[in-house]
Tab-separated table of C-alpha atoms in Angstrom:
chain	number	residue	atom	x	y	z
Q	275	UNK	CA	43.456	84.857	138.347
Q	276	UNK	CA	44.131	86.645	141.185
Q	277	UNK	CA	46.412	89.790	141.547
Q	278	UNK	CA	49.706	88.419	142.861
Q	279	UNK	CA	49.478	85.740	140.433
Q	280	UNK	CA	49.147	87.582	137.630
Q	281	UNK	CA	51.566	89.789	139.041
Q	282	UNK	CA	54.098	86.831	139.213
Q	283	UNK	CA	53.058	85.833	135.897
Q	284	UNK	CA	53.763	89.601	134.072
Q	285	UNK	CA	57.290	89.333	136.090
Q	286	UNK	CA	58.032	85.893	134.209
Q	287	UNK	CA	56.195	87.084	130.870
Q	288	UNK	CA	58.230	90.740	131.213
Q	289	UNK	CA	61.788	89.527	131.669
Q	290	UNK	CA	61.368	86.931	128.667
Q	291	UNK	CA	60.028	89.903	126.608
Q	292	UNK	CA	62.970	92.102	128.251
Q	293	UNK	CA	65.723	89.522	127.349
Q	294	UNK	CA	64.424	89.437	123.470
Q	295	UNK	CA	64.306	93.229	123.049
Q	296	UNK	CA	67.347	93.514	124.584
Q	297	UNK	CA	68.797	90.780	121.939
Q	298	UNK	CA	66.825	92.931	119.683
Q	299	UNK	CA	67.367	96.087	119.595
Q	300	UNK	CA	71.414	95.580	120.624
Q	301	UNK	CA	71.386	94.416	116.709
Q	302	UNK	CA	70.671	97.751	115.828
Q	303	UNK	CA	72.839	99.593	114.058
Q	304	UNK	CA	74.663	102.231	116.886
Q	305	UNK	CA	72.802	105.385	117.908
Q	306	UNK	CA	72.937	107.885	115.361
Q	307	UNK	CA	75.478	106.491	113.188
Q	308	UNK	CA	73.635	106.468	109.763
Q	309	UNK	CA	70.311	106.283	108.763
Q	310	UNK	CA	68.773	103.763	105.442
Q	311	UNK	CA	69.951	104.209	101.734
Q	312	UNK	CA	66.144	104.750	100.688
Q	313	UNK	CA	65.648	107.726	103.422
Q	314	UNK	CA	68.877	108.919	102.226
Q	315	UNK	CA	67.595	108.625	98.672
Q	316	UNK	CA	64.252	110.507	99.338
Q	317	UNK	CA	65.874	113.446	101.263
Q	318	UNK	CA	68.430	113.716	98.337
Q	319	UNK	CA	65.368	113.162	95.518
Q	320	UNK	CA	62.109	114.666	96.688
Q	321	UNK	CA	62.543	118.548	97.157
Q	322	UNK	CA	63.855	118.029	92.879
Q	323	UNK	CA	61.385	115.652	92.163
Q	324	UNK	CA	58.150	117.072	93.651
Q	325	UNK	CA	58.924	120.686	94.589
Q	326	UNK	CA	58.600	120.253	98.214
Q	327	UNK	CA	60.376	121.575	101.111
Q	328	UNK	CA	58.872	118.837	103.657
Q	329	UNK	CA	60.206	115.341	102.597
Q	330	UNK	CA	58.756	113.987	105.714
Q	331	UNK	CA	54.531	115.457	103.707
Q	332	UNK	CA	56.107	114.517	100.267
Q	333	UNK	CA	57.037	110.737	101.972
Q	334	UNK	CA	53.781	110.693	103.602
Q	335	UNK	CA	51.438	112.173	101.098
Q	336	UNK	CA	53.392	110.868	97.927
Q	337	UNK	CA	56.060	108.453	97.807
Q	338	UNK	CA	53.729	106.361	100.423
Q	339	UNK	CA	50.731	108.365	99.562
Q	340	UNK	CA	47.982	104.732	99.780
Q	341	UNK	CA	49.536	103.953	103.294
Q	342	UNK	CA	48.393	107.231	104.393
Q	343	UNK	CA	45.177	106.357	102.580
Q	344	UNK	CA	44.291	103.860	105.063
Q	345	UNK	CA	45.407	105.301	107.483
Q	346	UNK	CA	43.103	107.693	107.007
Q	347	UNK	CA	40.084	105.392	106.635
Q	348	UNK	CA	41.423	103.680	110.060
Q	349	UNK	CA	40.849	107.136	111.812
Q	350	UNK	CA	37.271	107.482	110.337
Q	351	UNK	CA	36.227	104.035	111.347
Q	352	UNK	CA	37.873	104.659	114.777
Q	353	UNK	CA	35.339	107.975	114.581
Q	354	UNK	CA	32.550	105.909	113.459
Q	355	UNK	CA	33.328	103.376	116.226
Q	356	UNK	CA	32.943	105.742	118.845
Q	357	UNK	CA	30.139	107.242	117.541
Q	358	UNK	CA	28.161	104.295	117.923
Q	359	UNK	CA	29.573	103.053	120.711
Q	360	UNK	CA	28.616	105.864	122.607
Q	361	UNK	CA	25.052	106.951	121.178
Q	362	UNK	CA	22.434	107.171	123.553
Q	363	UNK	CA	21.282	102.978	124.176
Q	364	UNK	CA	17.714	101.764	124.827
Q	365	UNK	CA	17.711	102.632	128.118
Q	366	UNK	CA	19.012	106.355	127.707
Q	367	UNK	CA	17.403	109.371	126.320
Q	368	UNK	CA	18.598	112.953	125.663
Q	369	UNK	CA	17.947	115.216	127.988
Q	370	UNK	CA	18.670	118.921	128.699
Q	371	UNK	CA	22.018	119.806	129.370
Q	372	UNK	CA	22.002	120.718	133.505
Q	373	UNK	CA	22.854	124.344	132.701
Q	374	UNK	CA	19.481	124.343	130.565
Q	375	UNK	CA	17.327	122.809	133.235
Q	376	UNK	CA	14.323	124.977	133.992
Q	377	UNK	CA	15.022	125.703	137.632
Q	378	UNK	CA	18.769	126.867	137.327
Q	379	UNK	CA	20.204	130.059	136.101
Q	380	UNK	CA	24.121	129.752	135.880
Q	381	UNK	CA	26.024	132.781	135.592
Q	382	UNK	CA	27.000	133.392	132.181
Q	383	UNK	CA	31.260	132.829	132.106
Q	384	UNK	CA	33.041	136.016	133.196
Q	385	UNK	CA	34.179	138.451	130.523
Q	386	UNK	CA	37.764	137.661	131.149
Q	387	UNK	CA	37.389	134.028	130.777
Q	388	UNK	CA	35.106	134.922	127.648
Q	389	UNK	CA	37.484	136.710	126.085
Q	390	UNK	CA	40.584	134.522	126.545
Q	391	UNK	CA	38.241	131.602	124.600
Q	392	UNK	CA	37.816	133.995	122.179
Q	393	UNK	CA	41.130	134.517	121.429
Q	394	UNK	CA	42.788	131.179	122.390
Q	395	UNK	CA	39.878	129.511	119.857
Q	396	UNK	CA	40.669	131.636	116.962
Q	397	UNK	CA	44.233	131.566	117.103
Q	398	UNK	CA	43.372	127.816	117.021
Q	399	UNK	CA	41.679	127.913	114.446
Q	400	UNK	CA	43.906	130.050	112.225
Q	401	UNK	CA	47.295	128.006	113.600
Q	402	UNK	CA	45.102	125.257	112.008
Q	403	UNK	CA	44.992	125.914	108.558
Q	404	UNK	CA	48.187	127.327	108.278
Q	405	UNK	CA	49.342	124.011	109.578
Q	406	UNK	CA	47.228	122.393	107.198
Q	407	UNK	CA	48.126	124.581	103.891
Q	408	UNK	CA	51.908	125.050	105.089
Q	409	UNK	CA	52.437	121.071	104.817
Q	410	UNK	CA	54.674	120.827	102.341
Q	411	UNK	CA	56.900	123.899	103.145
Q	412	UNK	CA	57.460	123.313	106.956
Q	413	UNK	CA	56.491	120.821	109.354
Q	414	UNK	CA	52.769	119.746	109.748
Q	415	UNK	CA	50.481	118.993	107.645
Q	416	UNK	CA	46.289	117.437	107.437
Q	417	UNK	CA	46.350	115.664	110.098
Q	418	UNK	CA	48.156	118.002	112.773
Q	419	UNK	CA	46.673	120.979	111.557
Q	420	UNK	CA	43.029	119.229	111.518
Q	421	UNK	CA	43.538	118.731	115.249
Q	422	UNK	CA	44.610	122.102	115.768
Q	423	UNK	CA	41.600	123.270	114.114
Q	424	UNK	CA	39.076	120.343	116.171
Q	425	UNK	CA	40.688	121.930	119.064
Q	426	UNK	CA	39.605	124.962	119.396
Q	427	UNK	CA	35.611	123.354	120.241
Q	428	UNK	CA	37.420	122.526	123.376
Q	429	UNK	CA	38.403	125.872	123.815
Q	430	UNK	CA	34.906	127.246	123.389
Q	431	UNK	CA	33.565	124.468	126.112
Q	432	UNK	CA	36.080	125.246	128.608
Q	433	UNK	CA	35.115	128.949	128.306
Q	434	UNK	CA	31.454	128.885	127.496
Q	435	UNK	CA	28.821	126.185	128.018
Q	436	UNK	CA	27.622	123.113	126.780
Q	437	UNK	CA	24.618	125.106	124.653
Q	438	UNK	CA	27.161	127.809	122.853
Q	439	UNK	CA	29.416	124.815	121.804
Q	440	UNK	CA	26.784	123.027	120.413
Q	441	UNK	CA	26.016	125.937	118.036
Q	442	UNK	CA	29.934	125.168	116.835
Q	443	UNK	CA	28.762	121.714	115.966
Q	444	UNK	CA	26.094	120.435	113.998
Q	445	UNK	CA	26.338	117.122	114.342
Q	446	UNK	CA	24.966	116.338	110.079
Q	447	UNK	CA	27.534	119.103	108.545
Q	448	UNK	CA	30.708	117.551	111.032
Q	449	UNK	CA	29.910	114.163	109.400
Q	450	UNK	CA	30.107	115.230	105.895
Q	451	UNK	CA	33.080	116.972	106.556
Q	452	UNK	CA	34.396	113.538	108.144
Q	453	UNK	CA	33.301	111.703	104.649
Q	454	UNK	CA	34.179	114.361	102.310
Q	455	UNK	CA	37.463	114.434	103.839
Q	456	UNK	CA	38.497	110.697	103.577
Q	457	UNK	CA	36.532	109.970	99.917
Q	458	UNK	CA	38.305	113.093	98.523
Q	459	UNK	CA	41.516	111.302	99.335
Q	460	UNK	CA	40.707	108.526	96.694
Q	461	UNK	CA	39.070	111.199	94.474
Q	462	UNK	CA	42.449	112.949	94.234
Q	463	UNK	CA	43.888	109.441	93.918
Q	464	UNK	CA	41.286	108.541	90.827
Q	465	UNK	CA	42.766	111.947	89.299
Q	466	UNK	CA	46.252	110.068	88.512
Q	467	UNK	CA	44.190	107.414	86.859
Q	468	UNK	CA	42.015	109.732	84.689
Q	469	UNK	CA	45.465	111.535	83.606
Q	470	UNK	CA	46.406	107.847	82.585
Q	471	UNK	CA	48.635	106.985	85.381
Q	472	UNK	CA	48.583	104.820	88.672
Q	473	UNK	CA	46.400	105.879	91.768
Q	474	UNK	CA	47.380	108.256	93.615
Q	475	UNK	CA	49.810	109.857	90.535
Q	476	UNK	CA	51.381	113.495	91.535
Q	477	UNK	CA	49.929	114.623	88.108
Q	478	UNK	CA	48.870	118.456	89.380
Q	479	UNK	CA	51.296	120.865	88.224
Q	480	UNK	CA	54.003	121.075	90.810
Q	481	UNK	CA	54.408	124.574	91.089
Q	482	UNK	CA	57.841	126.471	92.060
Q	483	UNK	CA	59.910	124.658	95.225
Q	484	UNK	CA	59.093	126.901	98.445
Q	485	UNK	CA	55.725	128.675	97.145
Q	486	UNK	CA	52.246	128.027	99.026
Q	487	UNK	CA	50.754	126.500	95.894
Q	488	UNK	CA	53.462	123.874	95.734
Q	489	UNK	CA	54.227	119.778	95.363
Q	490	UNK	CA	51.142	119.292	93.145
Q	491	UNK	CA	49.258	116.698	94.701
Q	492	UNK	CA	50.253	117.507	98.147
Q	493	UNK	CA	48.585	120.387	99.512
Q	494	UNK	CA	45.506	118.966	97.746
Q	495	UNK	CA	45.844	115.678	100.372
Q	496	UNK	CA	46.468	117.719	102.926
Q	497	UNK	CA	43.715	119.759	102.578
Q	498	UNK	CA	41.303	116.556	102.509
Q	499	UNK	CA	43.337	115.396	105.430
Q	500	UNK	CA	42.809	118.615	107.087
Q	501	UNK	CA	39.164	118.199	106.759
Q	502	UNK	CA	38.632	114.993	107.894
Q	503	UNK	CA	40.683	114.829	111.081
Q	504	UNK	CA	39.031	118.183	112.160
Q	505	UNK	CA	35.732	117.095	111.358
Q	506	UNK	CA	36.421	113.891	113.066
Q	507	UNK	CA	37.797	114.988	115.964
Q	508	UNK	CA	34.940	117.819	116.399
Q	509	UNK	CA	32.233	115.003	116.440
Q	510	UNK	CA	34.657	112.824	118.909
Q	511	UNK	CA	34.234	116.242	121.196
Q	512	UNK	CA	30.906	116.542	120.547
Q	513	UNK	CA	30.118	112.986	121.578
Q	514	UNK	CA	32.344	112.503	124.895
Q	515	UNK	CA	30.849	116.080	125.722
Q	516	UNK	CA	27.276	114.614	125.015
Q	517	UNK	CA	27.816	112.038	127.448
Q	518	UNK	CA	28.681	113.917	130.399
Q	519	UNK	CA	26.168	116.855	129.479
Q	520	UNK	CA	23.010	115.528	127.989
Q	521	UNK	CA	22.399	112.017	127.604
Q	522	UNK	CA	21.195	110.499	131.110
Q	523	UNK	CA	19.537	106.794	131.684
Q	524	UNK	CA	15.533	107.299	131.649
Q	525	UNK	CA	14.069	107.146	135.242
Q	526	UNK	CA	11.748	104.364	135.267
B	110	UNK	CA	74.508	106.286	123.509
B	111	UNK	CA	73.274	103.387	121.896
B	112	UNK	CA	72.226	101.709	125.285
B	113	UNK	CA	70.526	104.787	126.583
B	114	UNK	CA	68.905	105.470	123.565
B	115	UNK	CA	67.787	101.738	122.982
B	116	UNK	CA	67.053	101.332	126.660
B	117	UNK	CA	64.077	104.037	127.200
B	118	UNK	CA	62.644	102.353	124.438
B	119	UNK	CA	62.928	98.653	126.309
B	120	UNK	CA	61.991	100.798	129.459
B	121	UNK	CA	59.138	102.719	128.374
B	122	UNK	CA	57.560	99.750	126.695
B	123	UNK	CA	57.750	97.078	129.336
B	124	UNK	CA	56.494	100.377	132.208
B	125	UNK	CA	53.671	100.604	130.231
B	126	UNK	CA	52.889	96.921	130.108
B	127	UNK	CA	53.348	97.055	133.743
B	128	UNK	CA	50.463	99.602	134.360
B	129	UNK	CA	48.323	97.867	131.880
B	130	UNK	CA	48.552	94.698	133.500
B	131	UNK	CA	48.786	96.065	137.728
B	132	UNK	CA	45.937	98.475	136.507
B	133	UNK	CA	43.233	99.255	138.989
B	134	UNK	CA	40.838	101.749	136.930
B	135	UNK	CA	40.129	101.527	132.881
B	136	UNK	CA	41.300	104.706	132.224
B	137	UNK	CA	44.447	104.694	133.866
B	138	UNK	CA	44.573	101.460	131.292
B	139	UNK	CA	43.933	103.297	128.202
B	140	UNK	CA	46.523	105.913	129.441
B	141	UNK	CA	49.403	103.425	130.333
B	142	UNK	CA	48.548	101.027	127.276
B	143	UNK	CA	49.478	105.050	125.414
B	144	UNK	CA	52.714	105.013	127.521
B	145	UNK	CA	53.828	101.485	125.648
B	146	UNK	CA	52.842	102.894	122.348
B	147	UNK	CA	54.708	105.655	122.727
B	148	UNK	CA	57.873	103.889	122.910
B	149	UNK	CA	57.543	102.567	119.517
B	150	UNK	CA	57.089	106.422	118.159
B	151	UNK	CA	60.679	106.654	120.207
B	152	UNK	CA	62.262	103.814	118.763
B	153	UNK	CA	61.336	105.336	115.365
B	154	UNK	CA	62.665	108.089	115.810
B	155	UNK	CA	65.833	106.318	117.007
B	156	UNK	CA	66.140	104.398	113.875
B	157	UNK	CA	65.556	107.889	112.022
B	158	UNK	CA	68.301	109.925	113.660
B	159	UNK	CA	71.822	111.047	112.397
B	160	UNK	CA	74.399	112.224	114.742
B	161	UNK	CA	74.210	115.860	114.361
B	162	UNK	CA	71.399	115.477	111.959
B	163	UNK	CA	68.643	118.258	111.006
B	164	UNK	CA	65.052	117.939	110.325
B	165	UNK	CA	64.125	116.835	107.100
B	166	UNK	CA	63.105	120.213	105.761
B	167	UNK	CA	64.900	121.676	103.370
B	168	UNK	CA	63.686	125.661	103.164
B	169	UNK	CA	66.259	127.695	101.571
B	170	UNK	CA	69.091	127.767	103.662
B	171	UNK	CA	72.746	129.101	103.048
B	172	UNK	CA	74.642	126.481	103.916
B	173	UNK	CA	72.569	122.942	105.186
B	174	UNK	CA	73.685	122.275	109.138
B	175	UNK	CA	75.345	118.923	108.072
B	176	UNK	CA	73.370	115.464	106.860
B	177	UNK	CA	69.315	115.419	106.954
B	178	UNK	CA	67.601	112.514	109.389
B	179	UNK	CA	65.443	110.166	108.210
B	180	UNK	CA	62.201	111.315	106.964
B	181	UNK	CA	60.702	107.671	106.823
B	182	UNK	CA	60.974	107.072	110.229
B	183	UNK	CA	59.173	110.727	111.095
B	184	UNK	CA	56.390	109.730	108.283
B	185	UNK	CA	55.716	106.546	110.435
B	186	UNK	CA	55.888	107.603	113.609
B	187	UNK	CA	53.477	110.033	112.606
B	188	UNK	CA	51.369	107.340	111.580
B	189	UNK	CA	51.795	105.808	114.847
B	190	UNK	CA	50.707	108.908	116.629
B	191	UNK	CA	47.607	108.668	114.284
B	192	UNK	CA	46.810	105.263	114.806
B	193	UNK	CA	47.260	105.957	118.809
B	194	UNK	CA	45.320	108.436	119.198
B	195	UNK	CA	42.010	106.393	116.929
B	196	UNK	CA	43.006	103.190	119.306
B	197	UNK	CA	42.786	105.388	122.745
B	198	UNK	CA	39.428	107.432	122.030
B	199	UNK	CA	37.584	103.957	121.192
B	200	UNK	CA	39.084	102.527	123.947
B	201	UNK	CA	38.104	105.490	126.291
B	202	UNK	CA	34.368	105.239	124.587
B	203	UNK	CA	34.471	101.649	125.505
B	204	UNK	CA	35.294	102.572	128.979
B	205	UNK	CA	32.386	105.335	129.148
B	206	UNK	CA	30.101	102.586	128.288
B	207	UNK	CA	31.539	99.934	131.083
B	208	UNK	CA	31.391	102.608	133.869
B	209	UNK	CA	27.774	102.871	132.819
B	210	UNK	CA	27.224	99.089	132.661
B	211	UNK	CA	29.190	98.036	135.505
B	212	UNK	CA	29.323	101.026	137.823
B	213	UNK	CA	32.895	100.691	138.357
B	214	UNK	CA	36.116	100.896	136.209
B	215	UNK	CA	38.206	98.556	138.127
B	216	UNK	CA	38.824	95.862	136.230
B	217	UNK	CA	39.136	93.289	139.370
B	218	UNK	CA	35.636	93.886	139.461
B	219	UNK	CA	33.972	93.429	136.227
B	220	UNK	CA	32.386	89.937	136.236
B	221	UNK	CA	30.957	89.301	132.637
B	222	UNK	CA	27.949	88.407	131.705
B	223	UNK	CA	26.375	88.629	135.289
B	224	UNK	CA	22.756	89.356	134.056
């Protein structure tokens, strides 16, 4: 098909899709006027109920908790996904990263920019877990905290080089962490069913509203959580980075 | 309000459609296709809110600034942000891989199955 037409086509296609969202969404209820019974319900319910000062982690972690299950196993087979979609192919080897290569000295980094990766990476790193641990007190949680943490390898690249990052991550130790991470979701689910109640039970002591240790369960998910999406998005850095840095098509 | 509010939504969706479709390089693809997705995280939020509503945290305060939004809405769209960002990096890998097959990311140009 060629441009204009499909052009002409999207035009058509866009203002039938426009004209039904419009019908749509104009049977919304207005702007800010109220929000559902159930929301109301949980915000009234859940800081009581499961000693939590983050509805928002108690809805995702508890009330929900085997949506967020998935969604967790949709993440690691998104990782997996990539990982084998971008693994060196028959044609393609590893080869030294360019800033290895025999003939070429690069100038280490300067100090300045050495020290500002420093710095930038662990304050990543420690704005990570407190995300992480902190998820059912404030805002945050696993999964923003994990990418906090993943994060800072980035850092380290941008103010390094290819060969001190890849000291950051072994590639067998950031897929456990990517497995550990999503099975110890169902583990802690399995513990509601060995303490004779449904998957994915809150039956860890709850611990006092607005402590650390805190919403039972919770912190325990988020934890996992944390794990996983850190490990996960470490070996998603570590395998875009591969590509531009070390794996190169064979010369025949 | 409601029409503004309700209208980025329509807007931001259909824009993103748009680039998708009129799209000249794979990336710029992945990027706009991210655009469109992020209007449903908006119209989540949308559903969510409360006219002078606060977040849905509930750390000891005095007196609460008036009703809480809705945290259902901000556990989905969080989801959504999840499920975004898992969708784009396997489409960027996939575009890593044509650029390497093809030696172009245009998509006018891709011809499959040519050898």
């Amino acid at each position: 098909m060629s441009r204009s037409a499909r052009l002409m086509f999207f035009a058509a296609a866009a203002a039938a899709l426009a004209a039904t969202l419009g019908v749509g969404l104009s049977g919304l209820p207005s702007f800010g006027s109220q929000i559902s019974a159930y929301a109301r319900m949980l915000n009234e319910l859940a800081p009581a109920q499961r000693h939590v000062t983050d509805v928002v982690s108690a809805i995702s972690f508890d009330y929900r908790g085997i949506d967020t299950l998935f969604e967790e196993f949709i993440l690691l087979s998104a990782v997996t996904g990539i990982s084998v979609l971008l693994r060196p192919l028959s044609d393609e080897s590893r080869q030294l990263p360019e800033d290895k290569a025999p003939d070429r000295t690069i100038p280490p980094p300067s100090p300045a920019v050495w020290l500002l990766a420093v710095f930038l990476g662990s304050l990543l790193v420690l704005t990570g877990i407190e995300t992480v641990t902190h998820g059912q007190l404030t805002p945050g949680g696993g999964f923003q905290g994990g990418v906090i943490v993943a994060s800072a390898v980035y850092v380290a690249y941008l103010g390094t080089n290819y060969v001190t990052v890849e000291r950051f991550q072994p590639g067998a130790l950031l897929e456990a962490t990517d497995g550990v991470g999503a099975s110890g979701y169902v583990v802690i689910g399995l513990l509601g069913l060995l303490a004779g109640a449904d998957f994915l039970s809150n039956v860890v002591g709850l611990g006092g509203t607005g402590n650390l240790i805190s919403g039972g369960t919770i912190p325990l998910l988020n934890l996992v959580v944390g794990v996983e999406v850190a490990g996960g998005f470490a070996i998603l850095a570590s395998e875009f980075l591969d590509q531009t840095a070390v794996i190169r098509t064979r010369r025949r | 309000m409601s029409v503004l509010a309700y209208g980025v939504v329509a807007w931001l969706f259909l824009i993103g459609i748009y680039g998708v479709v009129s799209s000249r390089n794979l990336i710029h693809l992945v990027v706009c296709l991210s655009v469109s997705q992020s209007a449903t995280d908006i119209l989540l939020l949308e559903i969510g809110y409360r006219a002078g509503g606060h977040a849905p945290v509930f750390v000891d305060l005095p007196a609460h600034p008036g009703p809480a939004v809705d945290a259902v809405m901000q556990a989905l769209a969080l989801t959504d942000v999840v499920i975004g960002a898992a969708v784009t990096g396997l489409l960027l890998a996939l575009a890593v891989q044509v650029h390497k097959r093809a030696g172009t990311l245009d998509p006018d140009k891709l011809r499959a199955t040519r050898d």
